[in-house]
PDB file of C-alpha atoms in Angstrom:
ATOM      1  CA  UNK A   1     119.461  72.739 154.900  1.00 78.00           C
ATOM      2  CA  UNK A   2     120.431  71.360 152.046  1.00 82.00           C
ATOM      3  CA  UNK A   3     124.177  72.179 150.836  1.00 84.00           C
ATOM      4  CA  UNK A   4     125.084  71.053 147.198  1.00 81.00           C
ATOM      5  CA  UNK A   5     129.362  71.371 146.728  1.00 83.00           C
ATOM      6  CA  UNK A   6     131.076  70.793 143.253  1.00 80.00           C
ATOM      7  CA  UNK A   7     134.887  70.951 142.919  1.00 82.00           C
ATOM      8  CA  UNK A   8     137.326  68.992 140.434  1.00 80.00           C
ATOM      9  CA  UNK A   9     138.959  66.935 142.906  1.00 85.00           C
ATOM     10  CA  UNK A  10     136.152  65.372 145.465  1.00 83.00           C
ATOM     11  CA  UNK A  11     138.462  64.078 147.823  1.00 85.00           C
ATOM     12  CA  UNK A  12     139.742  67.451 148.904  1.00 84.00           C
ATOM     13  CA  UNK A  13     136.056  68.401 150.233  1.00 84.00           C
ATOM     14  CA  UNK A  14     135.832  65.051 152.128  1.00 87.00           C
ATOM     15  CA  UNK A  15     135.247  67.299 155.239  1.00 86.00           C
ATOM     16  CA  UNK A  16     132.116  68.841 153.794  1.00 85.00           C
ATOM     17  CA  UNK A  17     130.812  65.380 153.030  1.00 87.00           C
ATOM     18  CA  UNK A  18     131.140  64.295 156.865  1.00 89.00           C
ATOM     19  CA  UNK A  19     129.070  67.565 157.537  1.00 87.00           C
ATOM     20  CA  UNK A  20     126.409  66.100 155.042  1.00 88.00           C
ATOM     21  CA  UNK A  21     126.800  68.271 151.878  1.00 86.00           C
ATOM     22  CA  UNK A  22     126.401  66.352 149.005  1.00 84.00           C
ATOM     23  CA  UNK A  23     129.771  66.663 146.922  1.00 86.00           C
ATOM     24  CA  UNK A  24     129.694  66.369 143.089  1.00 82.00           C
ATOM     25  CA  UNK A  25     132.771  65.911 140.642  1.00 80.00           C
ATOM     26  CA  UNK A  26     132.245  68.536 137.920  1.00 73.00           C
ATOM     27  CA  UNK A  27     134.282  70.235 135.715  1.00 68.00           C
ATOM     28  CA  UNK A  28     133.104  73.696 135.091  1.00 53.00           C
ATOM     29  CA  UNK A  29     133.404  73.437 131.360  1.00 51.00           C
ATOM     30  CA  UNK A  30     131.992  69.903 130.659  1.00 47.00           C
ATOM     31  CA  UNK A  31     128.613  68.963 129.309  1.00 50.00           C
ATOM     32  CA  UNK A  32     127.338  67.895 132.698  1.00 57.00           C
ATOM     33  CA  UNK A  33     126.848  70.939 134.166  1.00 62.00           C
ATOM     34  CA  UNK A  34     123.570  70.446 132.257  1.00 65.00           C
ATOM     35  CA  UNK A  35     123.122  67.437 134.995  1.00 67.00           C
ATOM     36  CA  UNK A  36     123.715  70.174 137.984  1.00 72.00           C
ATOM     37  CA  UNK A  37     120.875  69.174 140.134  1.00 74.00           C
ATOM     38  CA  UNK A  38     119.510  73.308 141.093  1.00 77.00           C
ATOM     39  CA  UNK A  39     116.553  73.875 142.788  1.00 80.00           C
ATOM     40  CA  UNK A  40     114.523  76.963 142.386  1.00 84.00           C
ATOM     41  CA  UNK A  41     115.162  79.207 144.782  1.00 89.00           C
ATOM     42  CA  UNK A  42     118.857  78.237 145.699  1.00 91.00           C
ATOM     43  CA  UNK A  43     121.714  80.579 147.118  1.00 95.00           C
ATOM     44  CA  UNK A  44     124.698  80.454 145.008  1.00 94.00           C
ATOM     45  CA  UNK A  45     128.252  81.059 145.942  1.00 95.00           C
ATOM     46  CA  UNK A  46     130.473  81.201 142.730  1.00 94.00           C
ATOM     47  CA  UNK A  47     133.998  80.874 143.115  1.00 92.00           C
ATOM     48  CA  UNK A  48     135.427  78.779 140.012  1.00 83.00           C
ATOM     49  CA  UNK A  49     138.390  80.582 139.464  1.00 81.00           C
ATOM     50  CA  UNK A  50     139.660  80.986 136.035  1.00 79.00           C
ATOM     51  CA  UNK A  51     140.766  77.908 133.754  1.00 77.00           C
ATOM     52  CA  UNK A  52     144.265  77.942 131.183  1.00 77.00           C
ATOM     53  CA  UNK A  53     143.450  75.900 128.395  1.00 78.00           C
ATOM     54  CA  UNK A  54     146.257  75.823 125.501  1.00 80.00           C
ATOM     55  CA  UNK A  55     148.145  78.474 127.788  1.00 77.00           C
ATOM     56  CA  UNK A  56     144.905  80.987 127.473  1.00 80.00           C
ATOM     57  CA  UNK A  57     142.677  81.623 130.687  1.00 79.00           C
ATOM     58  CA  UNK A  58     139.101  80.960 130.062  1.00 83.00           C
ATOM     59  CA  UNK A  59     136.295  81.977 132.156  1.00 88.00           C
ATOM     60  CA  UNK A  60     133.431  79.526 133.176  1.00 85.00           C
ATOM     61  CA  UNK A  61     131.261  82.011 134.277  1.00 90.00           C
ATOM     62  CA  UNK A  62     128.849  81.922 130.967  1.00 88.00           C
ATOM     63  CA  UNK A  63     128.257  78.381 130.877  1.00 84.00           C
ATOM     64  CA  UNK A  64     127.427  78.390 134.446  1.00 86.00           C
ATOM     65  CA  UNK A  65     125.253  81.217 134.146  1.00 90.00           C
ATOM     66  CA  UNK A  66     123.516  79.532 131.568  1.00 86.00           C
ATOM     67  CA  UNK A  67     122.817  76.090 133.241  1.00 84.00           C
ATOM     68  CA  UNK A  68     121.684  77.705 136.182  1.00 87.00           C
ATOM     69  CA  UNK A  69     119.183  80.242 134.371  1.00 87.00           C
ATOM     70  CA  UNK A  70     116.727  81.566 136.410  1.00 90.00           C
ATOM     71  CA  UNK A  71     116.800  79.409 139.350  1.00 90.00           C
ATOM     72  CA  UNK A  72     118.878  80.928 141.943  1.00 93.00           C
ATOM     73  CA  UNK A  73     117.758  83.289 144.323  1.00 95.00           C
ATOM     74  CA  UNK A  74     120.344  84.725 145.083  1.00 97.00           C
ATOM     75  CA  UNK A  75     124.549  84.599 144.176  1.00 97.00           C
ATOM     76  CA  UNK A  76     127.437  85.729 145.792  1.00 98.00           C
ATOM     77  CA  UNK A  77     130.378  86.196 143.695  1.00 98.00           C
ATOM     78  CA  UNK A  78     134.168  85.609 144.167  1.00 98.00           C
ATOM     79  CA  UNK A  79     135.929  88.131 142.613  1.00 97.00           C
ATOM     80  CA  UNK A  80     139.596  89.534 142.589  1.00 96.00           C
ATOM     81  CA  UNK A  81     141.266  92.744 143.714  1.00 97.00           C
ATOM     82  CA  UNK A  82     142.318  92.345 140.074  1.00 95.00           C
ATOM     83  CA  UNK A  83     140.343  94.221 138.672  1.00 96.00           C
ATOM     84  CA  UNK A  84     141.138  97.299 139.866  1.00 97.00           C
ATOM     85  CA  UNK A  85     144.482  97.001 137.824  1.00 95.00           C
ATOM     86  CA  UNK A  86     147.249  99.920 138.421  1.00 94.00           C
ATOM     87  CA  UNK A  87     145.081 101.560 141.711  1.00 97.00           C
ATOM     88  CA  UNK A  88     147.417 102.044 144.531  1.00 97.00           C
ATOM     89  CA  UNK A  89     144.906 102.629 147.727  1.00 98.00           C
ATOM     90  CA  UNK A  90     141.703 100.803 146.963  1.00 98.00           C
ATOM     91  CA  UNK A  91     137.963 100.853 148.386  1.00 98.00           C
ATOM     92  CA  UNK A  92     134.975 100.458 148.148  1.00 98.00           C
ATOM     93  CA  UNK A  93     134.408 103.595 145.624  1.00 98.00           C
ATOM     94  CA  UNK A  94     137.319 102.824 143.644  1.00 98.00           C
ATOM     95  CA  UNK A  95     136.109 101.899 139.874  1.00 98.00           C
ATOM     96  CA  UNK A  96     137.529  99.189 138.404  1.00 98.00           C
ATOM     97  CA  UNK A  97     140.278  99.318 135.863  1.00 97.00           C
ATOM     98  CA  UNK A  98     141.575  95.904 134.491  1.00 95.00           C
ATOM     99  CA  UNK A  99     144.643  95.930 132.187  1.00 93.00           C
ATOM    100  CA  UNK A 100     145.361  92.133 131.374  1.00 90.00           C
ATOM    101  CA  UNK A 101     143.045  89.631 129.740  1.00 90.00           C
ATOM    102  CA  UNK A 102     142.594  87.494 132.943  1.00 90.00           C
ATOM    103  CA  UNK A 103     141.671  90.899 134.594  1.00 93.00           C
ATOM    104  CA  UNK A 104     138.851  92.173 132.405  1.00 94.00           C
ATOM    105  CA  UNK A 105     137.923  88.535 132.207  1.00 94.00           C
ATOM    106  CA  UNK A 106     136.928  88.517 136.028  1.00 95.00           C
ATOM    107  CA  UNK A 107     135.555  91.839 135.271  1.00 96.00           C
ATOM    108  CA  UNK A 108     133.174  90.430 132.624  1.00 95.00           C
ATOM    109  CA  UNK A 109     132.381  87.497 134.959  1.00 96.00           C
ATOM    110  CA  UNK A 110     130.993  90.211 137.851  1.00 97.00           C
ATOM    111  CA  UNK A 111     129.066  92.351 135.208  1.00 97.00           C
ATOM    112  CA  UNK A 112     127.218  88.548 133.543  1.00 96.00           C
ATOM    113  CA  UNK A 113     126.574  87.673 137.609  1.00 97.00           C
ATOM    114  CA  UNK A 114     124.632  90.903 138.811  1.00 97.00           C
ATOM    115  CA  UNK A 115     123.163  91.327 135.584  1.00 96.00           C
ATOM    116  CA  UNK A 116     120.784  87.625 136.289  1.00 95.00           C
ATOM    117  CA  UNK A 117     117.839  87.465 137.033  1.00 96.00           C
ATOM    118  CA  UNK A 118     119.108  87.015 140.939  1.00 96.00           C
ATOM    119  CA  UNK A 119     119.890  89.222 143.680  1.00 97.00           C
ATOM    120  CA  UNK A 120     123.637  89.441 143.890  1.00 98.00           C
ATOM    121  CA  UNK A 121     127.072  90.403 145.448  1.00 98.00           C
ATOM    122  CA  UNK A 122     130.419  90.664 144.471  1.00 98.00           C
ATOM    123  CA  UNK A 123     133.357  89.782 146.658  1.00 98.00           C
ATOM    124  CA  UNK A 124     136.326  90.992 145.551  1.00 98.00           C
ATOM    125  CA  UNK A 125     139.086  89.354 147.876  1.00 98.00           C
ATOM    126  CA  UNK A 126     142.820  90.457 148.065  1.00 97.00           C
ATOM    127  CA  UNK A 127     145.524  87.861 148.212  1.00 96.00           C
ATOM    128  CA  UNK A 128     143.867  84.804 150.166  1.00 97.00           C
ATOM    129  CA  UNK A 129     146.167  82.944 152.528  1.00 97.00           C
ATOM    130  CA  UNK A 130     145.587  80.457 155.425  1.00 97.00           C
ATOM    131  CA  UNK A 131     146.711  76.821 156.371  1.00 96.00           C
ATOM    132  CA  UNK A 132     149.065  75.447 153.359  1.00 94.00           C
ATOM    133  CA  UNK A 133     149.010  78.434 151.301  1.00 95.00           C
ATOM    134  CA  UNK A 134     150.533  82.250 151.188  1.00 96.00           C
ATOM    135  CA  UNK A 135     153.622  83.771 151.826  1.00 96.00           C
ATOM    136  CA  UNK A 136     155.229  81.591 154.452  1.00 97.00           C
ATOM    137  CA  UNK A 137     154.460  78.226 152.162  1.00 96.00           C
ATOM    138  CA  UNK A 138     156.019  79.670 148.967  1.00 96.00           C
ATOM    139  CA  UNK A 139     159.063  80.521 151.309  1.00 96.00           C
ATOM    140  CA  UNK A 140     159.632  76.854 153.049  1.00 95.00           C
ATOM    141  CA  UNK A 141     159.308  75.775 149.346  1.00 95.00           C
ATOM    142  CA  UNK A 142     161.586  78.349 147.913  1.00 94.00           C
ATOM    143  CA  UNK A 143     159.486  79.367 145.325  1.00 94.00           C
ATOM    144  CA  UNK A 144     158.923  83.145 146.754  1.00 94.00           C
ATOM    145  CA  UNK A 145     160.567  86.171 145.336  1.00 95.00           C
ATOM    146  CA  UNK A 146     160.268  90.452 146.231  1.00 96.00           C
ATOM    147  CA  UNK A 147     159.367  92.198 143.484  1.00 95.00           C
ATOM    148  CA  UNK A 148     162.324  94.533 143.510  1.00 93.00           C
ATOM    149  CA  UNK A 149     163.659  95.813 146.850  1.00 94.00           C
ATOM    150  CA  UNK A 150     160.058  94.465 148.518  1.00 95.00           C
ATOM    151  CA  UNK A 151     158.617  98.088 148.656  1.00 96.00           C
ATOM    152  CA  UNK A 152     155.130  97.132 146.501  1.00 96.00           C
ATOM    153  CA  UNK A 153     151.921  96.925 148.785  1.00 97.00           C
ATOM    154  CA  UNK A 154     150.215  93.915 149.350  1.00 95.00           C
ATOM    155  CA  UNK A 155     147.045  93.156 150.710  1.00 97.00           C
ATOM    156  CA  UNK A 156     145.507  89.682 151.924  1.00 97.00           C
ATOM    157  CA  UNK A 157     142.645  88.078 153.727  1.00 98.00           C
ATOM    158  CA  UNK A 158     142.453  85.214 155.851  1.00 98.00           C
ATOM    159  CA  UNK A 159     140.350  81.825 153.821  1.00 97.00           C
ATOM    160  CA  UNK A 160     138.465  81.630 157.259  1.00 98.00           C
ATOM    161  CA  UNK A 161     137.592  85.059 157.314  1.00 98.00           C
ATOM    162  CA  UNK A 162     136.241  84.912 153.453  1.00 98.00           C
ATOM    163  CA  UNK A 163     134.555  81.762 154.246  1.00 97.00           C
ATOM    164  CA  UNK A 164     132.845  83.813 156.883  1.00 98.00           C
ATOM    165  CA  UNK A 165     132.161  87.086 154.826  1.00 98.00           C
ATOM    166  CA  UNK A 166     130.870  84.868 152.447  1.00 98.00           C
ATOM    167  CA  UNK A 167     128.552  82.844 153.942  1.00 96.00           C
ATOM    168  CA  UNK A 168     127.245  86.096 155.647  1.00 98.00           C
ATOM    169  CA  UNK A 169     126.840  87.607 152.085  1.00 98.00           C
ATOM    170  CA  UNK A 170     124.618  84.576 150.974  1.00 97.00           C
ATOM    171  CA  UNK A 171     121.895  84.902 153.704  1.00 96.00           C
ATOM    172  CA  UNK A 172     121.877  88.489 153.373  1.00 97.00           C
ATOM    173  CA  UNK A 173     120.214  91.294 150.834  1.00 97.00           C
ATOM    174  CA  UNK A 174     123.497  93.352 150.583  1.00 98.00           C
ATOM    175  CA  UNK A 175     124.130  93.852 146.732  1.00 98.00           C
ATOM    176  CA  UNK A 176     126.886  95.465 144.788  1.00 98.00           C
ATOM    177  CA  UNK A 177     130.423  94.722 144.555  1.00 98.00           C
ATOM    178  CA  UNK A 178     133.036  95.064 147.342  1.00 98.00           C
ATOM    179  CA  UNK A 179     136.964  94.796 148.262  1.00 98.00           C
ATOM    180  CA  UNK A 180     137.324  92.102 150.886  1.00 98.00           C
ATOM    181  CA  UNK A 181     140.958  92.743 152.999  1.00 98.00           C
ATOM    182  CA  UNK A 182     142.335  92.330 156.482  1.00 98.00           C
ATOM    183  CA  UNK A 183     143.291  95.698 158.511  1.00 98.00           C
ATOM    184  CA  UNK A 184     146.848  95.721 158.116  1.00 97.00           C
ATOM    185  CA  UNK A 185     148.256  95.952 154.385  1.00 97.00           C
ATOM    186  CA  UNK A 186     151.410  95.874 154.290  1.00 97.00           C
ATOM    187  CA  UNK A 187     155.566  96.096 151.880  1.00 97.00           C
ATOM    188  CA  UNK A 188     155.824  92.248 150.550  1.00 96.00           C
ATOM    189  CA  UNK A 189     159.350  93.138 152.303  1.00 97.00           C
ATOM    190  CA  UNK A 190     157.898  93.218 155.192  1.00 97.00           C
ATOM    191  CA  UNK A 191     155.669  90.017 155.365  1.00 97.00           C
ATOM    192  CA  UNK A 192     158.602  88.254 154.097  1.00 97.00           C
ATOM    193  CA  UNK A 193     160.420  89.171 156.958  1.00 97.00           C
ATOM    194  CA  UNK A 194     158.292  88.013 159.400  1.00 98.00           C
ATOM    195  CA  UNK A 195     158.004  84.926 157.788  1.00 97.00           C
ATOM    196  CA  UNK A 196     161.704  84.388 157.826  1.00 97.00           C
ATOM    197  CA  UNK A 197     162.252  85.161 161.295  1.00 97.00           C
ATOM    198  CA  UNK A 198     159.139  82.542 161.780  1.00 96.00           C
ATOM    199  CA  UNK A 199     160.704  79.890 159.835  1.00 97.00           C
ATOM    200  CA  UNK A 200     164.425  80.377 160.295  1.00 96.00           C
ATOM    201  CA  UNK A 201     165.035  80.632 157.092  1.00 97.00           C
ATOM    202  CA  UNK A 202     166.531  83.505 155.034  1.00 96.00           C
ATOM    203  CA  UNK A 203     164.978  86.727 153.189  1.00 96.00           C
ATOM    204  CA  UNK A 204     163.935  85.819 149.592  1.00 95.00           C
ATOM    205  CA  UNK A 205     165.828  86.893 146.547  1.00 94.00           C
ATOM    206  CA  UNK A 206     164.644  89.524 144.548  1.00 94.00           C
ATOM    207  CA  UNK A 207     162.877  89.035 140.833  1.00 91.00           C
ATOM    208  CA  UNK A 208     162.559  90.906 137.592  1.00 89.00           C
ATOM    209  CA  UNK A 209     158.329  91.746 137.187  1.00 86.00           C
ATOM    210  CA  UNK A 210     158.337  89.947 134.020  1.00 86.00           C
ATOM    211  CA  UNK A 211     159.235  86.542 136.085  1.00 86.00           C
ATOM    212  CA  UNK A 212     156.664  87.117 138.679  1.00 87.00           C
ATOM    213  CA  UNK A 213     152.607  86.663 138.602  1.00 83.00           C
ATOM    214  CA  UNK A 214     150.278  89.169 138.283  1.00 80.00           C
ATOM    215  CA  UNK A 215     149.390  88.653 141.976  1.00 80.00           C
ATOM    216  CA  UNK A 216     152.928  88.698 143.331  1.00 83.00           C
ATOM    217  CA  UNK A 217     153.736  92.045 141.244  1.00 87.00           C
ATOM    218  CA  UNK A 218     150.728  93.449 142.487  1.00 89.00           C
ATOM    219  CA  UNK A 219     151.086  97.191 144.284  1.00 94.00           C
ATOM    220  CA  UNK A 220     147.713  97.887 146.358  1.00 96.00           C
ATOM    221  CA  UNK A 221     146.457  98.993 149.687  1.00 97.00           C
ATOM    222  CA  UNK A 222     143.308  97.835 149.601  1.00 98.00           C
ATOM    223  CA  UNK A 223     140.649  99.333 152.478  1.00 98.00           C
ATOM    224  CA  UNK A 224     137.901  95.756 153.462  1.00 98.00           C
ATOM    225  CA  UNK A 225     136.136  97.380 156.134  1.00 98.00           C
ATOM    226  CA  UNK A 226     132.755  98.431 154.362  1.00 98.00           C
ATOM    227  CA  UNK A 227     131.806  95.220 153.048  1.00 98.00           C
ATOM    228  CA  UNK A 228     132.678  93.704 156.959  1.00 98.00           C
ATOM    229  CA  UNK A 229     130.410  96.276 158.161  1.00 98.00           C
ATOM    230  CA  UNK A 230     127.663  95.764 155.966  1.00 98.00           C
ATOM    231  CA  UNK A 231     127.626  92.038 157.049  1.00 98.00           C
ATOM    232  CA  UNK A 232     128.439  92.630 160.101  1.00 98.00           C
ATOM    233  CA  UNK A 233     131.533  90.625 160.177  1.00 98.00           C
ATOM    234  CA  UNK A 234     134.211  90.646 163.002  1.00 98.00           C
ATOM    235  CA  UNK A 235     137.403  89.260 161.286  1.00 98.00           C
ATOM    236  CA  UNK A 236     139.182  86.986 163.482  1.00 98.00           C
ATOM    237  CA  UNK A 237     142.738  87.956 161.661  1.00 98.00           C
ATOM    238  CA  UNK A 238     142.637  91.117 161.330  1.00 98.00           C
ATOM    239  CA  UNK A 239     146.639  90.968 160.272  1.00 98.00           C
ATOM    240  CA  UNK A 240     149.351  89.112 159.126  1.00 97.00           C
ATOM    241  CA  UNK A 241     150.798  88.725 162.731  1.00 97.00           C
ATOM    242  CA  UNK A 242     147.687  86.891 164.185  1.00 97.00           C
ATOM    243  CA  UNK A 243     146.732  84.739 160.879  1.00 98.00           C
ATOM    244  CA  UNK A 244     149.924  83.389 159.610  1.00 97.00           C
ATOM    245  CA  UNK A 245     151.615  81.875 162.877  1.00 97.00           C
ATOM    246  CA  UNK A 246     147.885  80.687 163.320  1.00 96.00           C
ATOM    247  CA  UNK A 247     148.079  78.800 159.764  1.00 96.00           C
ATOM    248  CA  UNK A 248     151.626  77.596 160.524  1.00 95.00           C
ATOM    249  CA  UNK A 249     150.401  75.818 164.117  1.00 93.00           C
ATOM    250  CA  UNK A 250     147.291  74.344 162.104  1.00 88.00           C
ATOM    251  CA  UNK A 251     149.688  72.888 159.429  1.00 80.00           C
ATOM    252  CA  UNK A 252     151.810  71.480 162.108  1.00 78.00           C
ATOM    253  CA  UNK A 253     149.228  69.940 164.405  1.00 75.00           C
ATOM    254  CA  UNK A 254     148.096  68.116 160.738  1.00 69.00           C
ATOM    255  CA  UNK A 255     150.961  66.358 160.104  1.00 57.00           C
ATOM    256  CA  UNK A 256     151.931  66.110 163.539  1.00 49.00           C
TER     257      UNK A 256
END
């Protein structure tokens, strides 16, 4: 099989070259995208998050849309829990509802993907944490804060288990758009606190909403478990408790 990989910064995806994907510097927005070597026929997973350019977020999604035209086959989409906006319990029936401009962005993004000329999906992951990033590495650098007293809801989902949802939703004919989440949602209060007693290190001080990101002021329960059964995925951190001292021992054992 042949596996085509573009990112910004090739040397992060060194490991996919020693697997044999061919790994191309490309920045979403440039001119060479025209270059994109796309056969007909391809599976597509998008997941070029959104860009800031003179402090606005842009979306890339059109310009890849319209290099790839009507070659793909089919494309799996990475999303955000985002766009649901102010919903408190989320699932796979809940409508979307995006209040900022990065939200209804993302939104626009999934409605230009599964209207192609491909089959599609849309993945719509909750906070996404694993080795070197989430909760407990914002807290050993000090940049974490509770919104408020730490009562908001936060959902997440292990990278590994995305990277396995997704490459299940690529070789598969499920279509639509789904909320991807482990089984245990949780107060940010809470995760925080597990984290500290992990890391020996104190809770976090609280912040005002209007110093935190959209993602860290978020307030959501969000429900995963159709899109796992539809692909008949098995995560392998189901919660918190098994994924993050997991990531921790990983990091460790790297620099170690």
């Amino acid at each position: 099989m042949r596996v085509i990989a573009t990112t910004r910064t090739p040397e992060h995806l060194d490991f996919l070259r020693r697997e044999g994907a061919e790994i191309i510097a490309l920045d979403a927005g440039a001119a060479d995208l025209r270059a994109l070597p796309v056969p007909a026929g391809v599976v597509v997973l998008h997941s070029v998050p959104m860009m800031e350019r003179n402090g606005m977020a842009v979306d890339p999604t059109p310009a890849l849309l319209n290099t790839l035209e009507d070659r793909p086959q089919r494309m799996v989409y990475l999303s955000t829990t985002g766009v649901y906006g102010a919903a408190k319990v989320v699932d796979e029936r809940t409508e979307p509802a995006p209040r900022s401009l990065r939200e209804r962005l993302r939104l626009q993004a999934e409605s230009a993907v599964m209207a192609g000329p491909w089959e599609s999906l849309v993945l719509r992951p909750a906070a996404i944490y694993g080795p070197g990033r989430g909760v407990q590495e914002a807290m050993r650098r000090g940049e974490f804060r509770l919104r408020g007293d730490g009562s908001n809801w936060i959902s997440r989902i292990h990278v590994d288990d995305l990277a396995a949802l997704a490459e299940a939703a690529l070789f598969s004919t499920v279509t639509g758009a789904f909320p991807v989440a482990d089984e245990r949602p949780c107060p940010s209060r809470e995760i925080a606190q597990y984290c500290a007693g992990l890391l020996g290190l104190p809770l976090p001080p609280s912040a005002a909403d209007s110093d935190l990101s959209e993602t860290r002021r978020a307030d959501r329960r969000v429900n995963g478990q159709a899109i796992c059964r539809r692909l008949g995925v098995r995560l392998q951190y189901p919660a918190y408790l098994v994924g993050i001292p997991q990531s921790l021992q990983f990091v460790s054992d790297r620099v170690f």
